[in-house]
């Protein structure tokens, strides 16, 4: 019994050690498989989430306005050719055969136009010849059909991109637009068995190890194209076994989830191709443009091999850094293409003999920076900064880059000239330098063609055109004249004699800019010569509150007060608001809204926003014409008459302005087609020791000379409601035969003079007295 009990209580025989280990391995394997499965599911959901959202953050692009060309249009030839260069037209020594090519000839330029796509217009590119002479464009002819064109639109110019923190630039391309030789070149360089493996290529890995061992260093990588995509698109660049393992898993998942063509398309849009300044060039679309100035579909096999060769080391093999090294790398890719039977021996010899030709490396700074800042503020009401940095919007503006460049150059030239002429204006501190503003607008549409808010954007980002408040001085006088037209006429005689006014129990006596002997002058003469005393007299007779009521439709943000000094521009105003207000004089009394944005399209070409001109009537066409005619006399024989000596041969309406102690110098001038406002001064109010006629007016003249396309000899027609009469200059009444100085003057129909001049009617006066005496005698 005891033996049986001991037998029952005996310990079980332990399992053999190998069996136990096998079970542990099996359990560990099952656990590892479970963990791996869960982890791969996690990676898979991450891949799905990434591709379900936007694959890339594409910066939105800001474009200038299009350029309209037609026979008879004046052009500035250097600026015109420079614009073609900025539009990435490449000079060739033959007739252009592909989009983006141009040939310069003695009296013409032959261009194969790029495609045009804006919210307003779309067309495919075609070859044209633009013939010109010193007077402008003579003829525009299609090279393919020999048809003469009455109009031609050049595509808009790229001004800037709204980059995010990564500062990546790419043009997305479809795999269907990628030429076969580019696909072969990339596969030859990076993954020859791409269409055979499933994301990981053991043969390629072993081959790479063998090649590297044979050469005693790293010559060839073992990662497949899919692994590269996994690394670049999903992972950080760190070199660890953990990251490599994740790379392998993601590559397998990508191959399981997507077709080969889809993976290849994503790879071609993702891969890094080098730097343009601080901007990263990504994807074959952007690389084709950056290195060769053409769309990816237009690449040659040799150019495709060059791009494929860059993938291994974009900065090492860049043709902009070492052209010979780039050529050797390209030829290696061509050899690999030949080995894979993707090109023939003849093609190999042909392409390897070709030099590496690029479109030229140009790092351009921020174009029209003050205009772009002004535009950006308006865009923030429509889109968040994140959207602008990622949605790939195409933003079309009103900017004319030729006008913008001319404005920037004219401002810098004349400010430098002022500093050279007067050492008192020189400042070593960039923050205290002499500054200026140029605003150029189309009066009838409100389109801002150019906006220069300062002398150097790098030194000062303060946009004086849209943000500064400065005393306008005499630039305000036309608004006094405008208000006065309800009671008075251009022929009304005003007092130009010394007079003291009381303001808040203080005495104030306006002074003229220069001593004068004429103590009685007409309203026209007061505007023409900018007589302060006469304009204050006009303001007081008109009524200060009436003036304030008259300027309300212009929408000034200045808080004016009914002081006599109002007439002389003593209240600070914003330059852009002044430019806009003057547009009403040039646009038959219609006040436009300053427009910088024309339209927005998404990355698929769908129109999201389309902004049309927004106008409202501020004054009558009759009053607008009378003010314009008054301002024309300023240029014809007044404070702006020096424009004629500067070669301004066409009719212009303009007004100079100078404030107390020469703190501000102004000039605004306009024609029916263009208006430009100029301001010169120091931010801290230091004197510029020059008037508007000598400091600001020359900038206007230089600018207008540089943009002949906006110049014509057309002028404003007198609208119904305006009549012209012959009057006596001295009395402002209808001219009689005895009047010594007879002039023609415009009037509103309702307040034109009806009585003849009595100042010079001596004979009728004497004869009338004789008749009275005869009656008394009788």
mmCIF file with all atom_site columns, C-alpha atoms in Angstrom, residues 10 23 186 195 209 317 408 576 624 695:
data_model
loop_
_atom_site.group_PDB
_atom_site.id
_atom_site.type_symbol
_atom_site.label_atom_id
_atom_site.label_alt_id
_atom_site.label_comp_id
_atom_site.label_asym_id
_atom_site.label_entity_id
_atom_site.label_seq_id
_atom_site.pdbx_PDB_ins_code
_atom_site.Cartn_x
_atom_site.Cartn_y
_atom_site.Cartn_z
_atom_site.occupancy
_atom_site.B_iso_or_equiv
_atom_site.pdbx_formal_charge
_atom_site.auth_seq_id
_atom_site.auth_comp_id
_atom_site.auth_asym_id
_atom_site.auth_atom_id
_atom_site.pdbx_PDB_model_num
ATOM 1  C CA . UNK A 1 10  ? 6.078   10.564  -7.622  1.00 0.00 ? 10  UNK A CA 1
ATOM 2  C CA . UNK A 1 23  ? 7.427   25.339  -27.657 1.00 0.00 ? 23  UNK A CA 1
ATOM 3  C CA . UNK A 1 186 ? 14.845  56.550  -63.391 1.00 0.00 ? 186 UNK A CA 1
ATOM 4  C CA . UNK A 1 195 ? 8.247   45.911  -62.195 1.00 0.00 ? 195 UNK A CA 1
ATOM 5  C CA . UNK A 1 209 ? 26.594  44.501  -51.425 1.00 0.00 ? 209 UNK A CA 1
ATOM 6  C CA . UNK A 1 317 ? 25.670  65.995  -59.392 1.00 0.00 ? 317 UNK A CA 1
ATOM 7  C CA . UNK A 1 408 ? 11.029  100.815 -58.404 1.00 0.00 ? 408 UNK A CA 1
ATOM 8  C CA . UNK A 1 576 ? -3.342  105.009 -51.594 1.00 0.00 ? 576 UNK A CA 1
ATOM 9  C CA . UNK A 1 624 ? -14.798 115.718 -62.727 1.00 0.00 ? 624 UNK A CA 1
ATOM 10 C CA . UNK A 1 695 ? 11.554  116.034 -55.655 1.00 0.00 ? 695 UNK A CA 1
#
